[in-house]
Tab-separated table of N, CA and C in Angstrom:
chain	number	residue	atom	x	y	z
A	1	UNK	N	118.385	-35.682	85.450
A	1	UNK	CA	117.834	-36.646	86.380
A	1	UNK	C	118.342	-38.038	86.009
A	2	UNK	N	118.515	-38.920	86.975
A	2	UNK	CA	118.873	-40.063	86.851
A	2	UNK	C	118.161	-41.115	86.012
A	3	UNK	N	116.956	-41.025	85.678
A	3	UNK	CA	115.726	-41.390	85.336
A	3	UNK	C	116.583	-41.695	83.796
A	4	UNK	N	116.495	-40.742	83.145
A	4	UNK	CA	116.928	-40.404	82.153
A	4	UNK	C	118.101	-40.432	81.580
A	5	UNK	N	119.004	-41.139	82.152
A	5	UNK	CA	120.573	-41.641	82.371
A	5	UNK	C	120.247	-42.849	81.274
A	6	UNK	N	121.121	-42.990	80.281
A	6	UNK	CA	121.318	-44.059	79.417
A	6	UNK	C	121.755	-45.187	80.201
A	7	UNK	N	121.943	-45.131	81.441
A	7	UNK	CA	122.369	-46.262	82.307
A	7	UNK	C	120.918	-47.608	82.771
A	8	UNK	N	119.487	-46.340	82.785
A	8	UNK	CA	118.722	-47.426	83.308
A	8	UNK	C	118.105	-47.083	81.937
A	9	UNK	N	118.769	-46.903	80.628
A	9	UNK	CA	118.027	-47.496	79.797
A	9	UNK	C	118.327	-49.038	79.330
A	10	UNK	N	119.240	-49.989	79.704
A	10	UNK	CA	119.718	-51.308	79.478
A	10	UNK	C	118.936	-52.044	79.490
A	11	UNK	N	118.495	-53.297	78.670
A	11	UNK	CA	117.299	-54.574	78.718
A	11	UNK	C	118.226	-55.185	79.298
A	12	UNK	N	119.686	-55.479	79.349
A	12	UNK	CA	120.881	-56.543	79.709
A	12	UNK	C	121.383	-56.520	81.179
A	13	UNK	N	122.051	-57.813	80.962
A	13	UNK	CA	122.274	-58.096	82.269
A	13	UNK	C	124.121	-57.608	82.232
A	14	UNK	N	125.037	-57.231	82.862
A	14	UNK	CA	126.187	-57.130	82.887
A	14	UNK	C	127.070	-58.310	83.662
A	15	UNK	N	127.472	-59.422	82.735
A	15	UNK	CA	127.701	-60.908	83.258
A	15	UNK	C	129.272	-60.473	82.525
A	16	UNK	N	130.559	-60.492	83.402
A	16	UNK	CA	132.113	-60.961	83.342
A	16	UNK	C	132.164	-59.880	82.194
A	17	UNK	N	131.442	-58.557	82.451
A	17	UNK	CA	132.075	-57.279	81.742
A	17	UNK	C	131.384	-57.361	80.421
A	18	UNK	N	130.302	-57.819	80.131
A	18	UNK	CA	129.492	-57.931	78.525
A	18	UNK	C	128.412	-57.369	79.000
A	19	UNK	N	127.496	-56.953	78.295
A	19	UNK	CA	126.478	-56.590	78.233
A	19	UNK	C	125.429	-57.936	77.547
A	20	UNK	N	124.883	-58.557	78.569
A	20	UNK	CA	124.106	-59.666	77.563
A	20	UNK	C	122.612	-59.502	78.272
A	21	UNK	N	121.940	-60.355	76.822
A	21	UNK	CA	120.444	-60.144	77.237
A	21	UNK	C	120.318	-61.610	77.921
A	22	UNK	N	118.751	-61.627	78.452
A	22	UNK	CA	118.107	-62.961	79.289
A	22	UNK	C	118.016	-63.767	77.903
A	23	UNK	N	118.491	-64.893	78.847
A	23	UNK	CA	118.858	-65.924	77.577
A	23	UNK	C	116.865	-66.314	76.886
A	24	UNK	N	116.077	-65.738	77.486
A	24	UNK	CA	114.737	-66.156	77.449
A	24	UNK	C	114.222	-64.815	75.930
A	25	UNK	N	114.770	-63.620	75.953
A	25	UNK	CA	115.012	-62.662	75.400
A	25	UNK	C	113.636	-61.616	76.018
A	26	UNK	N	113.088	-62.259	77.621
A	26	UNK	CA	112.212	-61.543	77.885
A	26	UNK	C	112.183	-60.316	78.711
A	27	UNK	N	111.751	-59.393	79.276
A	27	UNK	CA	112.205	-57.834	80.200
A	27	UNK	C	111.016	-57.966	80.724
A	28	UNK	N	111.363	-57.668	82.115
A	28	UNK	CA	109.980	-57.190	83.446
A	28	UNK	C	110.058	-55.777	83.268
A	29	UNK	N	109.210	-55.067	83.635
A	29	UNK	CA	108.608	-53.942	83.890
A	29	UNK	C	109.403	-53.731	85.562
A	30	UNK	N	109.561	-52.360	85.830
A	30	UNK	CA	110.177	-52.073	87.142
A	30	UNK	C	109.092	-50.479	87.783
A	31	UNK	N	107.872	-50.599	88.652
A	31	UNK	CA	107.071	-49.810	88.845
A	31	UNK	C	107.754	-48.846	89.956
A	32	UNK	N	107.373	-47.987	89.441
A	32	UNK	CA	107.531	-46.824	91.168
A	32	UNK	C	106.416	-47.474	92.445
A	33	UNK	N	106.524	-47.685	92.947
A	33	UNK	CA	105.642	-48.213	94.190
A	33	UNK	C	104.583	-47.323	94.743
A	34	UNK	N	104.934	-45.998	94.619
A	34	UNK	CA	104.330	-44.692	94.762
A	34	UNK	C	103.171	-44.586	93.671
A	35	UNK	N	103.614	-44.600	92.458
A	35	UNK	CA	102.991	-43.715	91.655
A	35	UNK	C	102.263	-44.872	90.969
A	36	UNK	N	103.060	-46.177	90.766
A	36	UNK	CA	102.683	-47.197	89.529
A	36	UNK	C	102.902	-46.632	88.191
A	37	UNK	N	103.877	-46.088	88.288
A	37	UNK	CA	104.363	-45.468	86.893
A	37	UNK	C	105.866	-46.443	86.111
A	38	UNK	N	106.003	-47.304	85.417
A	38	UNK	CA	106.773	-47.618	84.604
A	38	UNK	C	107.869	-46.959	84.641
A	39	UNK	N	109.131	-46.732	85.903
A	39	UNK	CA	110.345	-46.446	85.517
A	39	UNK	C	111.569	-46.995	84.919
A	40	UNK	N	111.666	-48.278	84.927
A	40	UNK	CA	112.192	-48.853	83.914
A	40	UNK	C	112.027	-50.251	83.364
A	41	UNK	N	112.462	-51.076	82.932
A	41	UNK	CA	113.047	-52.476	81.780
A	41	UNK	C	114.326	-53.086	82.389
A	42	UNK	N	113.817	-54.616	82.929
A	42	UNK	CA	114.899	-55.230	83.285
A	42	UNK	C	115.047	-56.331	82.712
A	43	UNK	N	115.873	-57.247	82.610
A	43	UNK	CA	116.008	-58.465	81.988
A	43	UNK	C	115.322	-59.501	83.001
A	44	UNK	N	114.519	-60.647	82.275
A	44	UNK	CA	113.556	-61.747	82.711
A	44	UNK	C	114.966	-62.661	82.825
A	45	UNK	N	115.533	-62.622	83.850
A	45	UNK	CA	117.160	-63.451	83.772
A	45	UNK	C	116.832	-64.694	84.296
A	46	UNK	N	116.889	-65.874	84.357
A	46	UNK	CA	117.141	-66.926	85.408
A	46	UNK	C	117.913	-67.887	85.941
A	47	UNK	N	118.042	-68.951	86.561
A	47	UNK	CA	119.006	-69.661	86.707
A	47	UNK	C	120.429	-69.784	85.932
A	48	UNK	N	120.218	-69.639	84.727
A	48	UNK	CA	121.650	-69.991	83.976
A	48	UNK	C	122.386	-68.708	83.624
A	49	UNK	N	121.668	-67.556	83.493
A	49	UNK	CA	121.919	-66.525	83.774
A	49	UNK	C	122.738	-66.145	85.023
A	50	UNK	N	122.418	-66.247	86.100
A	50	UNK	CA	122.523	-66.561	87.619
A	50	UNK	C	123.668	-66.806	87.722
A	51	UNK	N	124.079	-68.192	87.332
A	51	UNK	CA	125.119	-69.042	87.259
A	51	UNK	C	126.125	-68.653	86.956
A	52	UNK	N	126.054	-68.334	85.467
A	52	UNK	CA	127.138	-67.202	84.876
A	52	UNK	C	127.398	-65.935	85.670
A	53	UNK	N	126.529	-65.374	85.940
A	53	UNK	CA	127.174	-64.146	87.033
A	53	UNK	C	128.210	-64.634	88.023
A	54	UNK	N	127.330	-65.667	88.509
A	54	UNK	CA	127.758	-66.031	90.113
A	54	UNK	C	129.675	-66.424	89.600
A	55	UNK	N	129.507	-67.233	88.300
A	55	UNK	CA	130.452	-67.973	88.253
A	55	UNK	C	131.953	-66.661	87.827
A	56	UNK	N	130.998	-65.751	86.981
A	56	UNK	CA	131.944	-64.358	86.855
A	56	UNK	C	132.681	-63.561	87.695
A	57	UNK	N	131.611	-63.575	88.983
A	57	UNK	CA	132.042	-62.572	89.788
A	57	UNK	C	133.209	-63.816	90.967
A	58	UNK	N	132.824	-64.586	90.644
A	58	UNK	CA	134.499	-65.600	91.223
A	58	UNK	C	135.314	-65.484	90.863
A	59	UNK	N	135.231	-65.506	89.391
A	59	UNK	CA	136.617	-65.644	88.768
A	59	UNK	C	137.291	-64.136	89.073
A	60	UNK	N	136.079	-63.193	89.057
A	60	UNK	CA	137.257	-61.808	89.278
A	60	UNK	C	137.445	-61.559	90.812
A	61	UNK	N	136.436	-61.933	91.726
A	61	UNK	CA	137.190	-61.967	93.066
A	61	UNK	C	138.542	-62.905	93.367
A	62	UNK	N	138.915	-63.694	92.699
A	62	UNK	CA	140.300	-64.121	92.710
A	62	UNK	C	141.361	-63.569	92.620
A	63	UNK	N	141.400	-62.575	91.429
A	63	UNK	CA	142.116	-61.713	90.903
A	63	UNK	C	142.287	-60.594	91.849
A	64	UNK	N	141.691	-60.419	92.543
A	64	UNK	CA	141.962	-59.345	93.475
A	64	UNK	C	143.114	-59.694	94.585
């Protein structure tokens, strides 16, 4: 099951191909809506976080 995929086990954010955490070092909770059961851990990311993505995913849409 997907659940269980080392993929949504990540606290990090994936910013210009790294794996980095919220610069805050904090994680939200992600509920099933259904059940209210805890399916996974996301990163508490914000603005500067943001930024860096935004500014990542430019630099590689160029390259294309």
């Amino acid at each position: 099951m997907l659940a269980n995929s080392d993929a949504f086990k990540r606290e990090l954010n994936l910013i210009g191909g790294e794996w980095v955490a919220a610069d805050s070092g904090e994680t939200l909770n992600v509920d099933n809506p259904a059940t209210g059961e805890i399916i996974g851990t996301v990163p508490k990311s914000g603005k500067a976080e943001t930024q860096r993505a935004i500014e990542a995913a430019q630099a590689a849409f160029e390259t294309f």
